[in-house]
PDB file of N, CA and C in Angstrom:
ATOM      1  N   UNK A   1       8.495   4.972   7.012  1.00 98.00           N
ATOM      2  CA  UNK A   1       7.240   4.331   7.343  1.00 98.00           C
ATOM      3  C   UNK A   1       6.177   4.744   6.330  1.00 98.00           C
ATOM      4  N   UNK A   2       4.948   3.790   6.389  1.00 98.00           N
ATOM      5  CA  UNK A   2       3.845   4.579   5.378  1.00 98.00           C
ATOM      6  C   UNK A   2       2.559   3.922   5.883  1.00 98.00           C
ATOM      7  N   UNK A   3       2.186   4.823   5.899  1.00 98.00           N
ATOM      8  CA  UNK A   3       0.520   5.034   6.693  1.00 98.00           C
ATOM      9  C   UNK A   3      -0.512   4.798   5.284  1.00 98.00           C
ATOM     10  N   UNK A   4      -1.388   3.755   5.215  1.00 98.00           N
ATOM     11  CA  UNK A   4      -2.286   3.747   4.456  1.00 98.00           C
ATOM     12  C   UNK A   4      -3.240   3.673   5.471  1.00 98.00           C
ATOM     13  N   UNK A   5      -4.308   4.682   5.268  1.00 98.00           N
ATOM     14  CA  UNK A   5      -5.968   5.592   5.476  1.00 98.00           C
ATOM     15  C   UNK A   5      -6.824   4.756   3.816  1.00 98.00           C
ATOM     16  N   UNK A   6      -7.835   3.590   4.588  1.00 98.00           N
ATOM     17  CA  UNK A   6      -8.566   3.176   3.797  1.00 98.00           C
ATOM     18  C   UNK A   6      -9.867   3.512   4.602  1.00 98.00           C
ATOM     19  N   UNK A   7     -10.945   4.084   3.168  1.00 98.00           N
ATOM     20  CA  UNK A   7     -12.173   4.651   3.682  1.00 98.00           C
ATOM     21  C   UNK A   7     -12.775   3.681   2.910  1.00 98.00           C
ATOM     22  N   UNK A   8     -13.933   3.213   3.786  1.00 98.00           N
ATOM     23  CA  UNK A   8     -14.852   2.565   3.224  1.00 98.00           C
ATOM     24  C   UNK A   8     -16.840   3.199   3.249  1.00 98.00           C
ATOM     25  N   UNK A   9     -17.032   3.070   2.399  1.00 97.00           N
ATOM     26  CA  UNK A   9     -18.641   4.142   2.237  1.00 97.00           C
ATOM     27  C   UNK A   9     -19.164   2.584   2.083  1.00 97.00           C
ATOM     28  N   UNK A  10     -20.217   1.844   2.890  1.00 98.00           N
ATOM     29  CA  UNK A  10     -21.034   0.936   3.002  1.00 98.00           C
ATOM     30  C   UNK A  10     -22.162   1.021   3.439  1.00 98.00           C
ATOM     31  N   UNK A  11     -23.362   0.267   2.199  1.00 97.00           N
ATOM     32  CA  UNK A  11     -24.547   0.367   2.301  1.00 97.00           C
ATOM     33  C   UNK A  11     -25.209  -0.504   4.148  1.00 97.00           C
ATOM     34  N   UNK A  12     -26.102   0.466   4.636  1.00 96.00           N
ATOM     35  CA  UNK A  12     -26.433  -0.889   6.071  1.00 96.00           C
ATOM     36  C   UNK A  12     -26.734  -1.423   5.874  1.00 96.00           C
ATOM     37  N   UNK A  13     -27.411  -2.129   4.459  1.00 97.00           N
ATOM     38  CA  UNK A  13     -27.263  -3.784   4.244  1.00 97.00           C
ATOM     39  C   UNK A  13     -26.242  -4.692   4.530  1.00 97.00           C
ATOM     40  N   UNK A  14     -25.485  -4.257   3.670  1.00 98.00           N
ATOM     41  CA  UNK A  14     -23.637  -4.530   3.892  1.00 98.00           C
ATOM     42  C   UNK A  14     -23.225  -4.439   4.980  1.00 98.00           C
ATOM     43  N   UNK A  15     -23.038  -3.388   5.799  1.00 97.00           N
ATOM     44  CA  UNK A  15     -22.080  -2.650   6.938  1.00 97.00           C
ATOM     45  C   UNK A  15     -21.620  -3.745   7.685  1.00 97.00           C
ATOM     46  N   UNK A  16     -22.188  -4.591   8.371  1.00 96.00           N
ATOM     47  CA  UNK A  16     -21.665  -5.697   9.581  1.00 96.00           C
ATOM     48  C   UNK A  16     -20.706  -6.484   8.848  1.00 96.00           C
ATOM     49  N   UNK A  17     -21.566  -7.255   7.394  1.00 98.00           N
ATOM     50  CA  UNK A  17     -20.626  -8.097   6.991  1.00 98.00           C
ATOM     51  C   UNK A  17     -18.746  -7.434   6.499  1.00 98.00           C
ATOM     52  N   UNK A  18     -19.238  -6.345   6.020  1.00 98.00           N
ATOM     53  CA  UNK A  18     -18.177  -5.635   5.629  1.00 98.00           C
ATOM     54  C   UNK A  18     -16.893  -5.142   6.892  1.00 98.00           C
ATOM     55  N   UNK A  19     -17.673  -5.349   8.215  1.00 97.00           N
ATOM     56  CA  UNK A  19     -16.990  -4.463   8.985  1.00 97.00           C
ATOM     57  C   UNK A  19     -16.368  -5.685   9.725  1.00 97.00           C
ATOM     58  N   UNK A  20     -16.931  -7.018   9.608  1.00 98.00           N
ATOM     59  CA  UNK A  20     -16.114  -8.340  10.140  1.00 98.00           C
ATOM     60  C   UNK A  20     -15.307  -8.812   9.227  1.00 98.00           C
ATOM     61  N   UNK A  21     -15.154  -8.383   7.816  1.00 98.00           N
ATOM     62  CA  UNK A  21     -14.181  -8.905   7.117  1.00 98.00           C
ATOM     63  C   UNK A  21     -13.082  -7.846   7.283  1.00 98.00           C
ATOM     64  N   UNK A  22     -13.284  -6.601   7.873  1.00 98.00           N
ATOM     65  CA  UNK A  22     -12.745  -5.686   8.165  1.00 98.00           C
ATOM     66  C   UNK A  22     -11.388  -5.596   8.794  1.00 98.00           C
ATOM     67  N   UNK A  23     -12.220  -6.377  10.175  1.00 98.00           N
ATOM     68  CA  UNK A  23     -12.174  -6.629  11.757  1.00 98.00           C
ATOM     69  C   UNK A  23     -10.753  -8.224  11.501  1.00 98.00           C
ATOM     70  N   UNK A  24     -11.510  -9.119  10.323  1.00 98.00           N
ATOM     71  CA  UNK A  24     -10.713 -10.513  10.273  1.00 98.00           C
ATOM     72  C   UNK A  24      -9.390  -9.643   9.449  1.00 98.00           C
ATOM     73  N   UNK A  25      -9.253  -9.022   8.816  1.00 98.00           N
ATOM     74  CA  UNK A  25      -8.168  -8.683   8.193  1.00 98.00           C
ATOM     75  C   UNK A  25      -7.112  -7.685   8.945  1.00 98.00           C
ATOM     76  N   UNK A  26      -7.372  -7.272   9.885  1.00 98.00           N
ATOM     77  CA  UNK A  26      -6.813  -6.397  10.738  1.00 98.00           C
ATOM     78  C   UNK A  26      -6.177  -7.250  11.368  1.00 98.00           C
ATOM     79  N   UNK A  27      -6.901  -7.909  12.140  1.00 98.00           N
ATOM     80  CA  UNK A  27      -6.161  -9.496  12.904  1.00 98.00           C
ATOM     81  C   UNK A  27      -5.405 -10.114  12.072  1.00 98.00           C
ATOM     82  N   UNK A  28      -5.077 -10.229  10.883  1.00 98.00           N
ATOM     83  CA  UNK A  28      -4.316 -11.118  10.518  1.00 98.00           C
ATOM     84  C   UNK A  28      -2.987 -10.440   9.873  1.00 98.00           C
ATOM     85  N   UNK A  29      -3.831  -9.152   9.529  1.00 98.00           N
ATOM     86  CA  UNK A  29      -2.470  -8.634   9.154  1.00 98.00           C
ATOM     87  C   UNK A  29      -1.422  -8.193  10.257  1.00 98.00           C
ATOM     88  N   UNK A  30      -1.767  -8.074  11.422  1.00 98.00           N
ATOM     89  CA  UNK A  30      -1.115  -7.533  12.553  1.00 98.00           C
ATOM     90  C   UNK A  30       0.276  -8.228  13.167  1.00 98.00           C
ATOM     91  N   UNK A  31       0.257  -9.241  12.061  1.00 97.00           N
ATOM     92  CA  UNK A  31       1.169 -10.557  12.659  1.00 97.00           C
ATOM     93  C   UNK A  31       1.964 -10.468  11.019  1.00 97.00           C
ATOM     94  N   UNK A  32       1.599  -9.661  10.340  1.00 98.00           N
ATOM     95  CA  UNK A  32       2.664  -9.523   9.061  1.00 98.00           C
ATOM     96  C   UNK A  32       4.003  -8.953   9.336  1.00 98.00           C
ATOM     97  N   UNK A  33       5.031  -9.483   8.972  1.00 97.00           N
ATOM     98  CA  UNK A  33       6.340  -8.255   9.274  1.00 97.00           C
ATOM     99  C   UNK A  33       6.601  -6.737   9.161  1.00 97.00           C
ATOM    100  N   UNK A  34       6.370  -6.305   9.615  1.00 98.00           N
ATOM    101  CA  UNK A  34       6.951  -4.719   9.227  1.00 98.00           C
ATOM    102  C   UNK A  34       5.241  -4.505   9.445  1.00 98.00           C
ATOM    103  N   UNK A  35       4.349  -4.757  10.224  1.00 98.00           N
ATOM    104  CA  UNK A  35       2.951  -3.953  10.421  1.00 98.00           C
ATOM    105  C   UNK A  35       3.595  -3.774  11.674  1.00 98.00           C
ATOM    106  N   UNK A  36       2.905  -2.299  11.876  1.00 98.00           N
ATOM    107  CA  UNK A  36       3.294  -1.549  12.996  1.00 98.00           C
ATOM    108  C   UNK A  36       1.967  -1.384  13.615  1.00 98.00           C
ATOM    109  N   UNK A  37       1.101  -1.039  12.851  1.00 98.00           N
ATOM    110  CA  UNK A  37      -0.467  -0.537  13.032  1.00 98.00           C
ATOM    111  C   UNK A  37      -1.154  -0.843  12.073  1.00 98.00           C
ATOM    112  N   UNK A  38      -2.391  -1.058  12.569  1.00 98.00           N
ATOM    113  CA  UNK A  38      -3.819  -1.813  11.748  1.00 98.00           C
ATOM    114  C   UNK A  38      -4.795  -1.776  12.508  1.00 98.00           C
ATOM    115  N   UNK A  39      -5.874  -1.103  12.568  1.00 98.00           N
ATOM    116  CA  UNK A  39      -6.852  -0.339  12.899  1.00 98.00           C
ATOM    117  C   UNK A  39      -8.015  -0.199  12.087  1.00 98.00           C
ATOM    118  N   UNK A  40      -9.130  -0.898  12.572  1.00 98.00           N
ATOM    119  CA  UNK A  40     -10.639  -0.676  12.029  1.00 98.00           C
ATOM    120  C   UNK A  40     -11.622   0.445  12.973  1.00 98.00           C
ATOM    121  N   UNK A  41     -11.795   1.564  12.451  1.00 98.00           N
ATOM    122  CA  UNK A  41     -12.809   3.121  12.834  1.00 98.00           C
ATOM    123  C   UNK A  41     -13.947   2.344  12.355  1.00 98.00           C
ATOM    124  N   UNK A  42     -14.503   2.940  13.203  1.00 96.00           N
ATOM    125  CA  UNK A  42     -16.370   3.465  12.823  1.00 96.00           C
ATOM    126  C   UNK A  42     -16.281   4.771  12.732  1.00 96.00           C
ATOM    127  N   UNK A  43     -16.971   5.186  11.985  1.00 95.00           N
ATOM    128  CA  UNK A  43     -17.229   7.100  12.280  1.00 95.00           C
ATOM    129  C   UNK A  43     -18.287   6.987  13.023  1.00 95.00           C
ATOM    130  N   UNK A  44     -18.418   8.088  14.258  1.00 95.00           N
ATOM    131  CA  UNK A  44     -19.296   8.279  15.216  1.00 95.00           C
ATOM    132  C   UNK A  44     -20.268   9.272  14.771  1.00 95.00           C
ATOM    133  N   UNK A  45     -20.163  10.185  13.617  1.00 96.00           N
ATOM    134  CA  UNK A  45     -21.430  10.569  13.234  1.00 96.00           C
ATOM    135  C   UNK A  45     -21.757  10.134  11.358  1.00 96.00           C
ATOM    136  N   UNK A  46     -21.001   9.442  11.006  1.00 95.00           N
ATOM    137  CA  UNK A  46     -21.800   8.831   9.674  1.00 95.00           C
ATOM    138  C   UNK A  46     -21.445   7.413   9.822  1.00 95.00           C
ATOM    139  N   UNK A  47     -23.106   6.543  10.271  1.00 92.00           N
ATOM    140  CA  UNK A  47     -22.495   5.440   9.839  1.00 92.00           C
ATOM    141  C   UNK A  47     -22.422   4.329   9.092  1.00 92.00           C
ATOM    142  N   UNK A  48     -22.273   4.720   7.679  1.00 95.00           N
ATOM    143  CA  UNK A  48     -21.895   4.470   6.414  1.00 95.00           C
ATOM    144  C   UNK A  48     -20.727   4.179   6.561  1.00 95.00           C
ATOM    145  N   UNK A  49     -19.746   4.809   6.758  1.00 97.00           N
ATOM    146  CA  UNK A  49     -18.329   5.464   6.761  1.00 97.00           C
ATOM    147  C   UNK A  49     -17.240   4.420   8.004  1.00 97.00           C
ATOM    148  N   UNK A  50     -16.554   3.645   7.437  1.00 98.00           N
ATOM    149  CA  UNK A  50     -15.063   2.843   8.203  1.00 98.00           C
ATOM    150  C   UNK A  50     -14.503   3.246   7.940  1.00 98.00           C
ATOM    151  N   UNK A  51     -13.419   3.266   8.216  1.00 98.00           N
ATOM    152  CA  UNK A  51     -11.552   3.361   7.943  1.00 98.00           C
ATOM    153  C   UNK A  51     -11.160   2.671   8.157  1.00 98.00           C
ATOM    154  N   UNK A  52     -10.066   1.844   7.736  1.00 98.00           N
ATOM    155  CA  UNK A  52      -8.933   0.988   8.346  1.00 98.00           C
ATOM    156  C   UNK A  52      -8.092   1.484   8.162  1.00 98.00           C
ATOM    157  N   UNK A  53      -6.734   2.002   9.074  1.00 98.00           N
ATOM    158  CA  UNK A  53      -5.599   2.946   9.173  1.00 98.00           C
ATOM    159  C   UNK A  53      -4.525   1.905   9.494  1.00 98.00           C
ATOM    160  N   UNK A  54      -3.781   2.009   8.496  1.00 98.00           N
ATOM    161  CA  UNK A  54      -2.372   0.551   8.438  1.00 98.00           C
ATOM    162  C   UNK A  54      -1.204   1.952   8.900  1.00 98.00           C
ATOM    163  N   UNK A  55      -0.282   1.039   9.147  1.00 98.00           N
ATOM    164  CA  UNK A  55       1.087   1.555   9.458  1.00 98.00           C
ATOM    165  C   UNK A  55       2.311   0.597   9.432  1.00 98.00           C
ATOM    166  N   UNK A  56       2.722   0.731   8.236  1.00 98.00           N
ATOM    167  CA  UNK A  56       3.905  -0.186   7.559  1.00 98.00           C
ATOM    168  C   UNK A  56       5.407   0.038   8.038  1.00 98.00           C
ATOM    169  N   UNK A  57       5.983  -0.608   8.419  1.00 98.00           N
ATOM    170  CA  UNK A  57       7.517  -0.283   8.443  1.00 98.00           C
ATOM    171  C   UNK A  57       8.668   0.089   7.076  1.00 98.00           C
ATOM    172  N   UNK A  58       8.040  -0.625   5.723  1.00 98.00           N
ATOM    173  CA  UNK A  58       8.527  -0.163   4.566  1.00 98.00           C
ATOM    174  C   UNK A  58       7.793  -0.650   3.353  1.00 98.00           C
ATOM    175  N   UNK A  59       8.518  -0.393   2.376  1.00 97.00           N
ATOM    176  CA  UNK A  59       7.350  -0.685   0.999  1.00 97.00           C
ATOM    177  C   UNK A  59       7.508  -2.060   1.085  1.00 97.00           C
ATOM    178  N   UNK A  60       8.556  -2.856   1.181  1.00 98.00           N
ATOM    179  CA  UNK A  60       8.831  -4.294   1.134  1.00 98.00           C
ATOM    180  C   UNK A  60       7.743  -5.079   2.339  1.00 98.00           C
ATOM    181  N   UNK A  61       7.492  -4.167   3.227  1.00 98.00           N
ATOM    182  CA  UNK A  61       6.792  -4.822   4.234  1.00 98.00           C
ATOM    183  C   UNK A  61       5.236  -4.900   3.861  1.00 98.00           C
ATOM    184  N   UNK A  62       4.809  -3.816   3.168  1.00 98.00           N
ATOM    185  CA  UNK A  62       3.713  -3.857   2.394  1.00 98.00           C
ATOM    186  C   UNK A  62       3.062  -4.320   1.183  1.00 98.00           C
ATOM    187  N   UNK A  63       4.161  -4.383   0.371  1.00 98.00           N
ATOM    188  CA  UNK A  63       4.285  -5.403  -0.334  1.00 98.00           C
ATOM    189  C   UNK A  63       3.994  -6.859  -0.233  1.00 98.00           C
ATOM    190  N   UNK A  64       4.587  -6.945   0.856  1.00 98.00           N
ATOM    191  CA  UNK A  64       4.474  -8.769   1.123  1.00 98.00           C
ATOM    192  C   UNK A  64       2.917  -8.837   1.727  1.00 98.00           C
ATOM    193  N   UNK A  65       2.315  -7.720   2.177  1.00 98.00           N
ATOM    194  CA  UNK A  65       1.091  -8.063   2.810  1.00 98.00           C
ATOM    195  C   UNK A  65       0.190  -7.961   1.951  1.00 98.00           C
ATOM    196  N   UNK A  66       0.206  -7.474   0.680  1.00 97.00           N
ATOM    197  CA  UNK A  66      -0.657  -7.209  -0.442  1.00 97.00           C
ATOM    198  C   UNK A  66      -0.459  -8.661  -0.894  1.00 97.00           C
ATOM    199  N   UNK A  67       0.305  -9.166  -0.957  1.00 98.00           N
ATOM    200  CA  UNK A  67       0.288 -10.973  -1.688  1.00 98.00           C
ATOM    201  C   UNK A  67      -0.347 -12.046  -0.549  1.00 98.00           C
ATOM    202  N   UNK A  68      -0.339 -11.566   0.493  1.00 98.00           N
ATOM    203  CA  UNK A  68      -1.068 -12.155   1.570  1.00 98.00           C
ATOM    204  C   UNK A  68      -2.012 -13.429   1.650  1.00 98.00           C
ATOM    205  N   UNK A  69      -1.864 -14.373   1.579  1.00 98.00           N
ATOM    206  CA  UNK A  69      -3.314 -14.899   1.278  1.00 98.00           C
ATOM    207  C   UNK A  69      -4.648 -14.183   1.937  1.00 98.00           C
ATOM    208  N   UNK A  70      -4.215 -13.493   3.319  1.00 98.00           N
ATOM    209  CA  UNK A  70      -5.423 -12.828   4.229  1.00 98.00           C
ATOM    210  C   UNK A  70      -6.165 -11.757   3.037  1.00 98.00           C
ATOM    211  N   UNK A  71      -5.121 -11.127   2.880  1.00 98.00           N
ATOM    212  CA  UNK A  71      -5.812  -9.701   1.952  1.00 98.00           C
ATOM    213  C   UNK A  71      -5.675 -10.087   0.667  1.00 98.00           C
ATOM    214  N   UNK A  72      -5.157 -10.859  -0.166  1.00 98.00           N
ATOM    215  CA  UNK A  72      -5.949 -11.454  -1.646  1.00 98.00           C
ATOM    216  C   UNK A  72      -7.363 -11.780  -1.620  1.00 98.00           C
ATOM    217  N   UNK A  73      -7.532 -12.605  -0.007  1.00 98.00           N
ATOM    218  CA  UNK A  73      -8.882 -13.431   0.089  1.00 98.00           C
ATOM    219  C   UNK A  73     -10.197 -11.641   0.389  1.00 98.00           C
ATOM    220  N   UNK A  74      -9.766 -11.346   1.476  1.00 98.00           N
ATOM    221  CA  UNK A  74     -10.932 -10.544   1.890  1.00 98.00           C
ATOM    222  C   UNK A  74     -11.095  -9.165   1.753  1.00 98.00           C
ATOM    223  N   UNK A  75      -9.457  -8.601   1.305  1.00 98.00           N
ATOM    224  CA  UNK A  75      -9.562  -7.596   0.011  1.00 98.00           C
ATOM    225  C   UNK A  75     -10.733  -7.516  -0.898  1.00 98.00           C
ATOM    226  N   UNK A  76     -10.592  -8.566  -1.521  1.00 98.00           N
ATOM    227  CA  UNK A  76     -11.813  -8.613  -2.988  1.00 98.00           C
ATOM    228  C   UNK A  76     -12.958  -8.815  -2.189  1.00 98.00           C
ATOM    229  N   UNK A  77     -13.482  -9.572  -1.453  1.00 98.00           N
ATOM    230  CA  UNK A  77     -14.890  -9.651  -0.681  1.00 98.00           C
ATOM    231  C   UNK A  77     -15.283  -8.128  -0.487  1.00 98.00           C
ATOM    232  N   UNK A  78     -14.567  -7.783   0.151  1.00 98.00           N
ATOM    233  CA  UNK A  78     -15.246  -6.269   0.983  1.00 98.00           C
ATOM    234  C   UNK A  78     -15.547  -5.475  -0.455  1.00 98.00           C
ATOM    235  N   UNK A  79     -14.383  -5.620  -1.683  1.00 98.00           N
ATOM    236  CA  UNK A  79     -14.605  -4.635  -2.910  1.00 98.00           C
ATOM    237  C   UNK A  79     -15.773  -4.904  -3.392  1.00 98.00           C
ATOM    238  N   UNK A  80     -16.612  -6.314  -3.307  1.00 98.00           N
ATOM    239  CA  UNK A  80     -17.853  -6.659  -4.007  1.00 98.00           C
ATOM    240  C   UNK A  80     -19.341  -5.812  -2.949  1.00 98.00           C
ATOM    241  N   UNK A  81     -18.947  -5.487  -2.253  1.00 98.00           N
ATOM    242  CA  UNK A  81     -19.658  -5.071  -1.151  1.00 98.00           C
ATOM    243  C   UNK A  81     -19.804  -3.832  -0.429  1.00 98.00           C
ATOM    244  N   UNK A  82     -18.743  -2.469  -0.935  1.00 98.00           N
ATOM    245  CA  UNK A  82     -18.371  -1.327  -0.896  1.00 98.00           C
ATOM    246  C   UNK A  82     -17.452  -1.268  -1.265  1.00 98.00           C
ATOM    247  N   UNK A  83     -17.394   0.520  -1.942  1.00 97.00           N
ATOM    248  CA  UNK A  83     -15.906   0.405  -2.605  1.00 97.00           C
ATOM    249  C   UNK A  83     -15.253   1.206  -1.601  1.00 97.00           C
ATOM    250  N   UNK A  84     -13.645   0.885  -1.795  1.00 97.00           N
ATOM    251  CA  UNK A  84     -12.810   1.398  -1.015  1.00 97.00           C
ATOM    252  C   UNK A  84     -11.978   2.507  -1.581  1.00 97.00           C
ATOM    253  N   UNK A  85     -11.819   3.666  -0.836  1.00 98.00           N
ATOM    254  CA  UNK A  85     -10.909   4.847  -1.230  1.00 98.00           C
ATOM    255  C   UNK A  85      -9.333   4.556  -0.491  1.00 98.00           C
ATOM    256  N   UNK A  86      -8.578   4.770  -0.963  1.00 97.00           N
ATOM    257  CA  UNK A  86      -7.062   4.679  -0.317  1.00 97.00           C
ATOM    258  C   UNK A  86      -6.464   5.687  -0.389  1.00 97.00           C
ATOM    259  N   UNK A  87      -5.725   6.380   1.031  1.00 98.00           N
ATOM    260  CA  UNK A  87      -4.460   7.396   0.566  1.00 98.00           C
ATOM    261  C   UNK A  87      -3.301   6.811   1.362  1.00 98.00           C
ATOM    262  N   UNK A  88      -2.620   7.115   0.730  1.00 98.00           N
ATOM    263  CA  UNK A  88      -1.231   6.647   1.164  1.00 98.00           C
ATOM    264  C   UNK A  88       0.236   7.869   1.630  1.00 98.00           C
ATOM    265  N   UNK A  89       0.296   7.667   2.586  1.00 97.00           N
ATOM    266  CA  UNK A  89       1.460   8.767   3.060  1.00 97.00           C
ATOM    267  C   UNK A  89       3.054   7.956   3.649  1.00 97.00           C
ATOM    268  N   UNK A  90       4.150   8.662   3.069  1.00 96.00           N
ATOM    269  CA  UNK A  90       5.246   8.291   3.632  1.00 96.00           C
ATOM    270  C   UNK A  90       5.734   9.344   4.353  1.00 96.00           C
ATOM    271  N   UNK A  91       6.246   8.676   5.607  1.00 90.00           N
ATOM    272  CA  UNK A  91       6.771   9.579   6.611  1.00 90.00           C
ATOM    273  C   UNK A  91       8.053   8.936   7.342  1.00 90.00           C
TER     274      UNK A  91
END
């Protein structure tokens, strides 16, 4: 399996729009093959600060969701609008 932890640092100008393209990409990826988990955080004491916490069944499964039309499209939106940190763990 592999757990990608995406942090997002967004200005509160940004924050809503950022956190519904967030919110639309979670939903759509949830219906990809091999997603196990997909999850949009708020941090409860900075709130600048999202996460979206994925949970893949394999690289092939993640793979196919990176070509996505969902996350080609609103991937790049959110990048014009805060940048995103990624870590990635296999377990």
């Amino acid at each position: 399996m592999i757990r990608l932890n995406v942090f997002i640092e967004v200005a509160q100008e940004n924050r809503e729009e950022v956190l519904s393209l967030a919110k639309k990409l979670a939903e759509a990826s949830l219906n990809d093959g091999g997603c196990l988990a997909y999850d949009v955080f708020e941090s409860a004491t900075r709130p600048e600060v999202l996460m979206i916490c994925e949970t893949w069944k394999d690289g092939a499964s993640l793979a196919m969701h990176s070509r996505s039309a969902h996350f080609t499209t609103l991937v790049p939106e959110m990048e014009k609008l805060a940048p995103l940190k990624m870590e990635k763990f296999d377990f």
